[in-house]
Tab-separated table of C-alpha atoms in Angstrom:
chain	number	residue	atom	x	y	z
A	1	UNK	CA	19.467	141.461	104.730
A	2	UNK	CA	20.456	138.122	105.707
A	3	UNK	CA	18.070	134.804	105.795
A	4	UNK	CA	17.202	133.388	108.999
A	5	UNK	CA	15.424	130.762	110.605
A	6	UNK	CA	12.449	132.541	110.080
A	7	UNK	CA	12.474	133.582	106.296
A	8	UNK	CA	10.202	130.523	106.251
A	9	UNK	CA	7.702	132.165	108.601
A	10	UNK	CA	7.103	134.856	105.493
A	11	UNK	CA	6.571	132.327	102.923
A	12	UNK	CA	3.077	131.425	101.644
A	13	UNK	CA	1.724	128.553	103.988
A	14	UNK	CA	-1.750	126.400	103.773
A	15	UNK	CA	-4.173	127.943	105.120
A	16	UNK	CA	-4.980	131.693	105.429
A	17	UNK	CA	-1.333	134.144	105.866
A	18	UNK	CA	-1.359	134.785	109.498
A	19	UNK	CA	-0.304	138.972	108.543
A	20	UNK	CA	-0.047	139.874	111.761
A	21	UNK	CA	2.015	137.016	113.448
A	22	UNK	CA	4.664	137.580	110.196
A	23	UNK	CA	4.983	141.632	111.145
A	24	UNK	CA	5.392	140.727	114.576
A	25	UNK	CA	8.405	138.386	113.417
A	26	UNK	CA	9.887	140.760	111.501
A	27	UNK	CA	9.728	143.637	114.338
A	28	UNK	CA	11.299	141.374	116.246
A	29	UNK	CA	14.035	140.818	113.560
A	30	UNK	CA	14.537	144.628	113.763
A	31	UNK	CA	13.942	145.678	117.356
A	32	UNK	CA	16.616	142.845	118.026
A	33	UNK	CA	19.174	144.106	116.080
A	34	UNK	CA	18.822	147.974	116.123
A	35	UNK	CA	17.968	150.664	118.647
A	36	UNK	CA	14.175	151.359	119.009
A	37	UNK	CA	14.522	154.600	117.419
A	38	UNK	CA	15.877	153.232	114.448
A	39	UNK	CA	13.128	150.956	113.553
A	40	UNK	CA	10.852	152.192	111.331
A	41	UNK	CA	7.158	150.907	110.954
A	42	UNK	CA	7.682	150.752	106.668
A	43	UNK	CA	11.149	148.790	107.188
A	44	UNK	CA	8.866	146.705	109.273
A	45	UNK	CA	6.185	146.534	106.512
A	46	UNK	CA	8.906	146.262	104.072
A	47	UNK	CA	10.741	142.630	105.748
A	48	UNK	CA	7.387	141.562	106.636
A	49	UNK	CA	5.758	141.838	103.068
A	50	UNK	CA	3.151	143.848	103.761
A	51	UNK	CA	1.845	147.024	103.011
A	52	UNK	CA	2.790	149.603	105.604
A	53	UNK	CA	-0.918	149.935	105.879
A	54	UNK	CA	-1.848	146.782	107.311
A	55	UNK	CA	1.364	147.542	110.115
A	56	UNK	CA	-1.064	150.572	110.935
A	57	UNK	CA	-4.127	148.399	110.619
A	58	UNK	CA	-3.150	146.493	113.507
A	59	UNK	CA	-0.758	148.724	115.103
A	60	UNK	CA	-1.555	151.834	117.294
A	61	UNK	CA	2.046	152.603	116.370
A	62	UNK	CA	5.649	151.509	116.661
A	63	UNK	CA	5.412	151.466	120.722
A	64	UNK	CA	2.993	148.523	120.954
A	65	UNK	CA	4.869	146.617	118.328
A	66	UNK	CA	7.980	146.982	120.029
A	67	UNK	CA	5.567	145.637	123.214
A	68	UNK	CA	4.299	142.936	121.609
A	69	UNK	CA	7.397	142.209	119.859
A	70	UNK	CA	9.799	142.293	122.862
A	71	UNK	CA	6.957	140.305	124.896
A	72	UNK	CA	7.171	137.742	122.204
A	73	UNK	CA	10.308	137.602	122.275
A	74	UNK	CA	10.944	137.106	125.687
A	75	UNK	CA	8.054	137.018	128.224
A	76	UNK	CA	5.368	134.926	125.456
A	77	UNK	CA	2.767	134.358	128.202
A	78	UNK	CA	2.956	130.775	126.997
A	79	UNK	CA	6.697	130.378	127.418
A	80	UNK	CA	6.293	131.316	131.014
A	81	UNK	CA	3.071	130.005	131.967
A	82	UNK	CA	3.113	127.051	130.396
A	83	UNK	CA	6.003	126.291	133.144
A	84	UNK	CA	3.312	126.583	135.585
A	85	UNK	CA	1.677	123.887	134.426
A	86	UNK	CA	1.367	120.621	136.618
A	87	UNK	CA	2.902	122.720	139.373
A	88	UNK	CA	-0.320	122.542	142.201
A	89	UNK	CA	-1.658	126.179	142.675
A	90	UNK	CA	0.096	126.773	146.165
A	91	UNK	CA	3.222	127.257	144.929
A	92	UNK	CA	2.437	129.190	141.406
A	93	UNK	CA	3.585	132.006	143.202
A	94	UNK	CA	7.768	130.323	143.543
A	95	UNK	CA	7.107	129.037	140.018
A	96	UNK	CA	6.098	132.621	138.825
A	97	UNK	CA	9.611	134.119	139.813
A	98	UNK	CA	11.840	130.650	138.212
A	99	UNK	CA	9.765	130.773	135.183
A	100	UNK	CA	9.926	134.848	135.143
A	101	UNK	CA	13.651	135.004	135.664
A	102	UNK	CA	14.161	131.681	132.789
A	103	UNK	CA	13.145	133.521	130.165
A	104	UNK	CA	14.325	137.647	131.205
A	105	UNK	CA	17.585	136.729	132.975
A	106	UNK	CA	19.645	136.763	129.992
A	107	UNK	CA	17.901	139.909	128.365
A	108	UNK	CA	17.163	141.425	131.017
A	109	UNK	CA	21.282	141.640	132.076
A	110	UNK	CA	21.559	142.649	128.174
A	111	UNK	CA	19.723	145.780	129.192
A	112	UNK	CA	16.677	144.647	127.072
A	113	UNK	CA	14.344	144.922	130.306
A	114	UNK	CA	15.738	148.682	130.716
A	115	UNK	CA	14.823	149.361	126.957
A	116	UNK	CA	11.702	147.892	127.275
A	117	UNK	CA	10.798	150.210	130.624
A	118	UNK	CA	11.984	152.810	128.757
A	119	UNK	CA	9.708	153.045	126.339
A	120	UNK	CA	6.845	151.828	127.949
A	121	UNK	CA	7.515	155.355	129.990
A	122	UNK	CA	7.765	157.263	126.843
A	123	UNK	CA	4.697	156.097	125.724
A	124	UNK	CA	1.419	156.722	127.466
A	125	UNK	CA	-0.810	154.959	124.691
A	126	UNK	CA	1.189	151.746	125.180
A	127	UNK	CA	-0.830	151.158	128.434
A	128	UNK	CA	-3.960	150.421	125.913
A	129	UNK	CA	-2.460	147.944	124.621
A	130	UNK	CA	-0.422	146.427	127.740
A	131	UNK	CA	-3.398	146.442	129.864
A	132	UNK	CA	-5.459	144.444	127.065
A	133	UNK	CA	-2.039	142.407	127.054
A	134	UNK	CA	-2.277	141.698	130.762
A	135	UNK	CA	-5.451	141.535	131.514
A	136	UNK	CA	-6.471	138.877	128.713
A	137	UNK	CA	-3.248	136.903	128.516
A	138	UNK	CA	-1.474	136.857	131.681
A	139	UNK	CA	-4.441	137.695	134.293
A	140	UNK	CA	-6.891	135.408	132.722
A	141	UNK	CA	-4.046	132.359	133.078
A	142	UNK	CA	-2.605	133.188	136.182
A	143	UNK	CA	-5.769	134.056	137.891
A	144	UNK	CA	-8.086	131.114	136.658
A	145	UNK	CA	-8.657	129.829	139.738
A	146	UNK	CA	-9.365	133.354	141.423
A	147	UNK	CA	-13.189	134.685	141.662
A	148	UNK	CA	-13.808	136.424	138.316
A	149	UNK	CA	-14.538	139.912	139.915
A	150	UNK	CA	-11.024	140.009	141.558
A	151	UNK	CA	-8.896	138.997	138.721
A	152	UNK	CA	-8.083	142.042	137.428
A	153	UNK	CA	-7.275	143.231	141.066
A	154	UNK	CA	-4.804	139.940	141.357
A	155	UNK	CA	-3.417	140.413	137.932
A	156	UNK	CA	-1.835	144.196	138.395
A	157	UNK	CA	-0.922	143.765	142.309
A	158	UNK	CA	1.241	140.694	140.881
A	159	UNK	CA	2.395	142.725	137.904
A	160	UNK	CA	3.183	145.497	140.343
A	161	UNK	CA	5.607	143.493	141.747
A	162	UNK	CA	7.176	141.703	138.935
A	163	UNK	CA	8.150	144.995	137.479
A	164	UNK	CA	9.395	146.176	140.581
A	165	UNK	CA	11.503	143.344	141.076
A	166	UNK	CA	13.153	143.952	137.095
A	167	UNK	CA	13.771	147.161	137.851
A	168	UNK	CA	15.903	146.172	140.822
A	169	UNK	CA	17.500	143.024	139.323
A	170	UNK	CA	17.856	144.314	135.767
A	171	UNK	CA	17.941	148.649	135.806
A	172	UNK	CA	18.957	149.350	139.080
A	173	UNK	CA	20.813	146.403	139.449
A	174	UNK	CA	20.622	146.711	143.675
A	175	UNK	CA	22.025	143.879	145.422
A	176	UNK	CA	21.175	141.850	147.024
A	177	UNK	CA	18.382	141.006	144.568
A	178	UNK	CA	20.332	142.294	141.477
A	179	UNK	CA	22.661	138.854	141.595
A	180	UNK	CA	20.285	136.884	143.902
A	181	UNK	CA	20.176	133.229	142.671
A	182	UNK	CA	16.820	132.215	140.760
A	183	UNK	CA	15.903	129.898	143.855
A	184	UNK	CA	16.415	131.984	146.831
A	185	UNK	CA	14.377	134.834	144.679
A	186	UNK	CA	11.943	132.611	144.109
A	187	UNK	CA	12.134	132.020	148.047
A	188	UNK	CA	11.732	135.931	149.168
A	189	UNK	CA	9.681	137.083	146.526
A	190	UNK	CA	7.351	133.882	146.230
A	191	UNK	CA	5.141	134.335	149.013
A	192	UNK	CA	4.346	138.285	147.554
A	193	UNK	CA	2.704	136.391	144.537
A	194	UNK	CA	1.126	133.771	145.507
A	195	UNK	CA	-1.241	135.902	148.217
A	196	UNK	CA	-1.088	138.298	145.129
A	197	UNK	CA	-2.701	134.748	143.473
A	198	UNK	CA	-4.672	133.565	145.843
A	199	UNK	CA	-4.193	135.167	149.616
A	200	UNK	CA	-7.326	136.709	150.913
A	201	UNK	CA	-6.087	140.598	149.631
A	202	UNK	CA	-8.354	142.307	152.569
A	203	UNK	CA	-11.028	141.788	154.969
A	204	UNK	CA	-13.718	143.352	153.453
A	205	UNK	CA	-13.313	141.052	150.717
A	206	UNK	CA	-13.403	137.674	152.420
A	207	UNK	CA	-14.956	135.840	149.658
A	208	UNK	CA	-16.638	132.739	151.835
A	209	UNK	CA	-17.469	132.363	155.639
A	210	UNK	CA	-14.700	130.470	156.858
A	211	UNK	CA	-12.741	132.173	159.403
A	212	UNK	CA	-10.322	134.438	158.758
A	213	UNK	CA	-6.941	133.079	158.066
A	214	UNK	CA	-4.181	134.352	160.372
A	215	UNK	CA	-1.657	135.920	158.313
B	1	UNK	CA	13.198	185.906	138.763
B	2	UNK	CA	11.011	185.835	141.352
B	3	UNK	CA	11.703	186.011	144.942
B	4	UNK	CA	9.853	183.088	146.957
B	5	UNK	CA	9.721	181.337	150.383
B	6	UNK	CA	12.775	180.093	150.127
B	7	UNK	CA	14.876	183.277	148.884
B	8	UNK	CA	15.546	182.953	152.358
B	9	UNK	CA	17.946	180.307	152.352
B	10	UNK	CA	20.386	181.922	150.345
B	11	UNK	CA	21.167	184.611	152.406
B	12	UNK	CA	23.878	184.651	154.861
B	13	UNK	CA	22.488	182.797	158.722
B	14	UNK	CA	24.554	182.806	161.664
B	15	UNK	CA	26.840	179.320	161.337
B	16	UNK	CA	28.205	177.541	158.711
B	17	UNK	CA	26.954	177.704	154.723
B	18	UNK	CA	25.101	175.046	154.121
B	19	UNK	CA	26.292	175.209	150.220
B	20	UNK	CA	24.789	171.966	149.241
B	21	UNK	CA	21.596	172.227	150.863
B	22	UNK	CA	21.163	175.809	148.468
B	23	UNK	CA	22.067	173.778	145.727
B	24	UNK	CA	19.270	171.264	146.049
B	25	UNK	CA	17.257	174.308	146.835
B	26	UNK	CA	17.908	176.074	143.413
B	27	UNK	CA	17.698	172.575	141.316
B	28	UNK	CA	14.396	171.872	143.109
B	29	UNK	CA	13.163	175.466	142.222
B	30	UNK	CA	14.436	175.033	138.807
B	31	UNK	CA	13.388	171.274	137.824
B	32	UNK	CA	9.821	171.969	139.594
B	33	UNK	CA	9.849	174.963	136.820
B	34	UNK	CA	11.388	173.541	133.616
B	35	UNK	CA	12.113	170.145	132.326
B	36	UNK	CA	14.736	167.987	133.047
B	37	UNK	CA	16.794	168.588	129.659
B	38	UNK	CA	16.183	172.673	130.024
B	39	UNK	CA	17.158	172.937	133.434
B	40	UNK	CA	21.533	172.932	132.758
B	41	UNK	CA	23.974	173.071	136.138
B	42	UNK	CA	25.114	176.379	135.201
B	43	UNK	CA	22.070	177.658	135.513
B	44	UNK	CA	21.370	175.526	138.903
B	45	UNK	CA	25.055	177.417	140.210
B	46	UNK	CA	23.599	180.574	139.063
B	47	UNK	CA	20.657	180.247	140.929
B	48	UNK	CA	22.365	179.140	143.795
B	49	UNK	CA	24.907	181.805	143.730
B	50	UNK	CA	27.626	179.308	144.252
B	51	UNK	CA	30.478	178.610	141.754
B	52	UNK	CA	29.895	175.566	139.286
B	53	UNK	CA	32.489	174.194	140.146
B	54	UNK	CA	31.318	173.385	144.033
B	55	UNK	CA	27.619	171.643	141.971
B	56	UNK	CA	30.474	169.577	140.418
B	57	UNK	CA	31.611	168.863	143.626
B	58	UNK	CA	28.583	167.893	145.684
B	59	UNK	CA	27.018	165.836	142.553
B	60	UNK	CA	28.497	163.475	140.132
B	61	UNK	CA	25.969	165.244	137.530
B	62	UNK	CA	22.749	166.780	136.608
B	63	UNK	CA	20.950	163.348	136.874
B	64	UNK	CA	22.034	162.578	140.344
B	65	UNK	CA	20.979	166.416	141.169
B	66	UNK	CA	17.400	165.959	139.665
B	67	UNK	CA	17.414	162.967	141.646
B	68	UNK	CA	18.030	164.891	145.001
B	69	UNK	CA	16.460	167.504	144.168
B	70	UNK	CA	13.521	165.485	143.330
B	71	UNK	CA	13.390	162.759	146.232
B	72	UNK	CA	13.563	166.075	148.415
B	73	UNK	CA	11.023	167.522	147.527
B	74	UNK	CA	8.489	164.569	146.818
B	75	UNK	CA	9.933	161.782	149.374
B	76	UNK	CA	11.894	163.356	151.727
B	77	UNK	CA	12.594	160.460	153.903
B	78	UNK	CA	11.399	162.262	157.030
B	79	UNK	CA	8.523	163.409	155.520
B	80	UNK	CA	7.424	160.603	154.576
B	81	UNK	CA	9.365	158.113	157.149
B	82	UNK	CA	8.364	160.789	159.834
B	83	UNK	CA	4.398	159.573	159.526
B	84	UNK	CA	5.775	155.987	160.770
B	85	UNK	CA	6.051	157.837	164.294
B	86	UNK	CA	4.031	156.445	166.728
B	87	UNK	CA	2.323	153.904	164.647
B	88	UNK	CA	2.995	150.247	166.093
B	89	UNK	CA	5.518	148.094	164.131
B	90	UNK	CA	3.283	145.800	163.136
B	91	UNK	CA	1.125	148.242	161.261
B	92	UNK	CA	4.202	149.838	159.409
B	93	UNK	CA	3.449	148.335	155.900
B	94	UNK	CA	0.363	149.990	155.503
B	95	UNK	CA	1.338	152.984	157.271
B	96	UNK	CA	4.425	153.138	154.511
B	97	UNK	CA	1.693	152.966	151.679
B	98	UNK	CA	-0.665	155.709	153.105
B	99	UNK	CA	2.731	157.728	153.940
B	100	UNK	CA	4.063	157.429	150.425
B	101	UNK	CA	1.023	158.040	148.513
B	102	UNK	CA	0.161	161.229	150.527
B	103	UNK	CA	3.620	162.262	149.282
B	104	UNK	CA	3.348	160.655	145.626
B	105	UNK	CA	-0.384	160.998	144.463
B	106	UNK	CA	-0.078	164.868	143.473
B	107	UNK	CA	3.388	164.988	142.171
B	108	UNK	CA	2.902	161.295	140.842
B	109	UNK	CA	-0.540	162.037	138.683
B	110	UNK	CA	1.506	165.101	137.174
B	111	UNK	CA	3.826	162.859	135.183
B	112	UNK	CA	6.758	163.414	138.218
B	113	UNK	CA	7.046	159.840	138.992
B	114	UNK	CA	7.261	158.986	135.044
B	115	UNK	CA	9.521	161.720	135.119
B	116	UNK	CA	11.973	160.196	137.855
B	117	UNK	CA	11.627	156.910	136.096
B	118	UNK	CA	12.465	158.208	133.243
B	119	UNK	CA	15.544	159.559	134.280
B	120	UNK	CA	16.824	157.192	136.384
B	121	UNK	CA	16.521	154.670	133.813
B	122	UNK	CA	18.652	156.540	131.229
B	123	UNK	CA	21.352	156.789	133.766
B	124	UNK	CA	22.689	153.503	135.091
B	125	UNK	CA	25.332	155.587	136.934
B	126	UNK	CA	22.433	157.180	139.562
B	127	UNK	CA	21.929	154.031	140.856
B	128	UNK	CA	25.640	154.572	143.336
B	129	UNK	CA	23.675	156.991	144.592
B	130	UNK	CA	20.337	156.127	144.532
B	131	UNK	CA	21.675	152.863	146.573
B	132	UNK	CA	23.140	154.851	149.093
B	133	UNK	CA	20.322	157.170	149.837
B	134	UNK	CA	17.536	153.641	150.180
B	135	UNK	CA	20.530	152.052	152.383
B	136	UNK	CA	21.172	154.905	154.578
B	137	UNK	CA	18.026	156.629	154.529
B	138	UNK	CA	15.231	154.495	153.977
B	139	UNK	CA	16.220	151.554	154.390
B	140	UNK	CA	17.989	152.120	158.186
B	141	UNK	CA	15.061	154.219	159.333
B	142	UNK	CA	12.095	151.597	157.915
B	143	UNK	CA	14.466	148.451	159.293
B	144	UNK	CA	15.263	149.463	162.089
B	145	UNK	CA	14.219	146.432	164.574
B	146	UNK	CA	15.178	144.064	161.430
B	147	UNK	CA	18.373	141.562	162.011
B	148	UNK	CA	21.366	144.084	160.402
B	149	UNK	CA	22.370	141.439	158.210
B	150	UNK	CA	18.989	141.451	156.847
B	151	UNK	CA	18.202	144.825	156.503
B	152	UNK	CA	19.873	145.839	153.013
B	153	UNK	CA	17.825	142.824	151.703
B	154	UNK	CA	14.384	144.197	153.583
B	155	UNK	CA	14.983	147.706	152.099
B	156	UNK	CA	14.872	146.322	148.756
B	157	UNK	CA	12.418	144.256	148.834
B	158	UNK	CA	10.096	146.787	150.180
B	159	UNK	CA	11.709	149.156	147.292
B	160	UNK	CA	11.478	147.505	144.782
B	161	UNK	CA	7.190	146.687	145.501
B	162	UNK	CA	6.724	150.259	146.160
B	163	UNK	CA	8.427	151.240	142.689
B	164	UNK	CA	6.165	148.605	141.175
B	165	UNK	CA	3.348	150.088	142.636
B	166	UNK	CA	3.924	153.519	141.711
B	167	UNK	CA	4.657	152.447	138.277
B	168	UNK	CA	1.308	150.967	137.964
B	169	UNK	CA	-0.610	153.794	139.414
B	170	UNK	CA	1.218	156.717	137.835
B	171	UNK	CA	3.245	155.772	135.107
B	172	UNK	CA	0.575	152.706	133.129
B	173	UNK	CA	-1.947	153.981	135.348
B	174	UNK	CA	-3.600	150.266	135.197
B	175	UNK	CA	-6.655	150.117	137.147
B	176	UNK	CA	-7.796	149.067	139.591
B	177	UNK	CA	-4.286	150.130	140.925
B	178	UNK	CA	-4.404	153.512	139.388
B	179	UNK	CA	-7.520	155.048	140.829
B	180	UNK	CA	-7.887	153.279	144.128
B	181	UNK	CA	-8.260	155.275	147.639
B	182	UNK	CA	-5.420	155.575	149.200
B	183	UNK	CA	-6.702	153.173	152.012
B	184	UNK	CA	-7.995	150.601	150.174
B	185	UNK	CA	-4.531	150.427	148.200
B	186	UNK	CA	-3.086	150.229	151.760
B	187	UNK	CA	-4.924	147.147	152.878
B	188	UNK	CA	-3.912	145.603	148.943
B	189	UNK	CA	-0.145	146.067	149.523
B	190	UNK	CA	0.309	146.419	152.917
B	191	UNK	CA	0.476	142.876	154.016
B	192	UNK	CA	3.431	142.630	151.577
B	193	UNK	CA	5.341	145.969	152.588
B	194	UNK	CA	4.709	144.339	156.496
B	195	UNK	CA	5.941	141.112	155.458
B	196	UNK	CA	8.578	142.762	153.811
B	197	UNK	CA	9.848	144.749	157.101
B	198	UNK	CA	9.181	141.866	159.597
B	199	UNK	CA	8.191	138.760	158.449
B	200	UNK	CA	10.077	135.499	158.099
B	201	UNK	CA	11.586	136.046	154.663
B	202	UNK	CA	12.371	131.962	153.960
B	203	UNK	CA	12.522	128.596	156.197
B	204	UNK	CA	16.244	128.825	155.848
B	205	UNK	CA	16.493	132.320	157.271
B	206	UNK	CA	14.763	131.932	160.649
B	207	UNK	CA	16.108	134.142	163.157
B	208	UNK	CA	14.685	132.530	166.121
B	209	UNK	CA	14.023	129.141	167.372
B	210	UNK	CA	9.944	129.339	167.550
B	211	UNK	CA	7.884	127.428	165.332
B	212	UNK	CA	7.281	128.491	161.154
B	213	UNK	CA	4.340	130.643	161.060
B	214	UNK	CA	1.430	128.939	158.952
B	215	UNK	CA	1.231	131.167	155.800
């Protein structure tokens, strides 16, 4: 076992041990370094310096970890939204795809993206904790200008898309969008999200009285 | 084994042998029956009554079989591209929703789509073929009025939403995606499959001289 940069993230620290954020690092350690299926939640446990118990305790099992893990690794809701941030709300939607393809670009083309699909399709329970995931983290910031009752509906219509759009760039790998430059993505696909955002989705559900916009 | 409806197509008509078509026949009896890892090419020949050999022929492998076997009998493009008939171009992106889910929401809620996922995921190599079936197939029928130097990238655009949206309502089954009518998710998505087909894709792309649409 070699020492990283974040041995010091399982030392003792001031102020309460944040248990879960240190087995979440060490999955991470793991998932990047071996196959899914050779990760086991007690060699978790074991780098993390915990009791396999506690990996259990706040853990459904190893396929949320891996979510949680592999989202932390490379879609942290804060590492992409955060690049929304001072951009004016009319163009979130371009923003979305940059800041998307910043951060899974690189893994993505690693076949990390494909792993990740994989077992999120091998694992039923996983949508538990991936709707929780998206509804709380991703919806409530993307969203937070949307009516409260439709943010749920704006949330998975935009996620429907994003994983679309990773399985063509990153699994299928179809062209043209497979080796489409981040800008003219952003281009074709930004308009999807940001009615996804903030279009009027239907006309039963025109939220105000103004007239309809033409579309 | 049983005889059924289509015991018929393996007996000798008047004209040529369609030898492939009975192949996708058998592998669509067989992978509706067993799954994916049980069902072996041998067995698919046997069925057949064709040589191995000529399965080894037709198909680079089992995967791009199931994959055939399985479009055929759950999106056959004229079944489903057939519905598009009649109905005004303008209208086609919901049309392609309602189309697709009265295909997809039986087989889909049965774990087929997850299934399909599943395996085209593990095997990068489908995706020669799968890429050739959306060009030809889908993608020429659904573009038809498009700009041909567009089309490809209409097709998989449109794909790659409609894979995202089958994902979320049969695969994560994240609501409200996953239990919607059928109509309602056609007036969610079908803005984007229409804008998808026949809209103005980016400023830089315009095909004709008239004035940018306000979106």
């Amino acid at each position: 076992m070699t020492t990283t940069g974040s041995t010091r993230r399982r030392g003792r620290r001031p102020g309460p041990r944040d248990t879960r954020g240190e087995i979440v690092a060490a999955a991470r350690e793991l998932f990047s370094t071996e196959p899914f299926d050779r990760v086991s939640l007690r060699a978790v446990a074991r780098r993390a310096g915990v009791d396999p118990a506690l990996v259990h305790h706040y853990f459904s099992g190893k396929a949320e970890l891996f979510l949680t893990a592999t989202v932390d690794i490379s879609a942290d809701p804060e590492q992409v939204l955060g690049m929304l941030d001072g951009i004016p709300s009319q163009r979130h939607g371009a923003a979305l795809v940059l800041a998307f393809t910043a951060v899974w670009d690189t893994a993505g083309r690693d076949g990390r993206f494909t792993e990740f699909a994989t077992v999120m399709l091998s694992n039923p329970d996983l949508t538990s904790g991936a709707r929780e995931f998206i509804t709380t983290q991703i919806g409530a910031r993307v969203t937070a200008l949307a009516d409260p009752r439709e943010r749920e509906l704006r949330a998975t219509l935009a996620l429907s898309q994003m994983l679309g759009m990773a399985m063509m760039r990153y699994v299928l790998r179809m062209e043209p969008v497979a080796s489409m430059e981040r800008t003219r993505l952003a281009e074709v696909y930004g308009p999807t999200f940001q009615h996804y955002l903030t279009g009027r989705l239907s006309a039963s559900e025109r939220l105000n009285s103004s007239p309809p916009a033409q579309e």
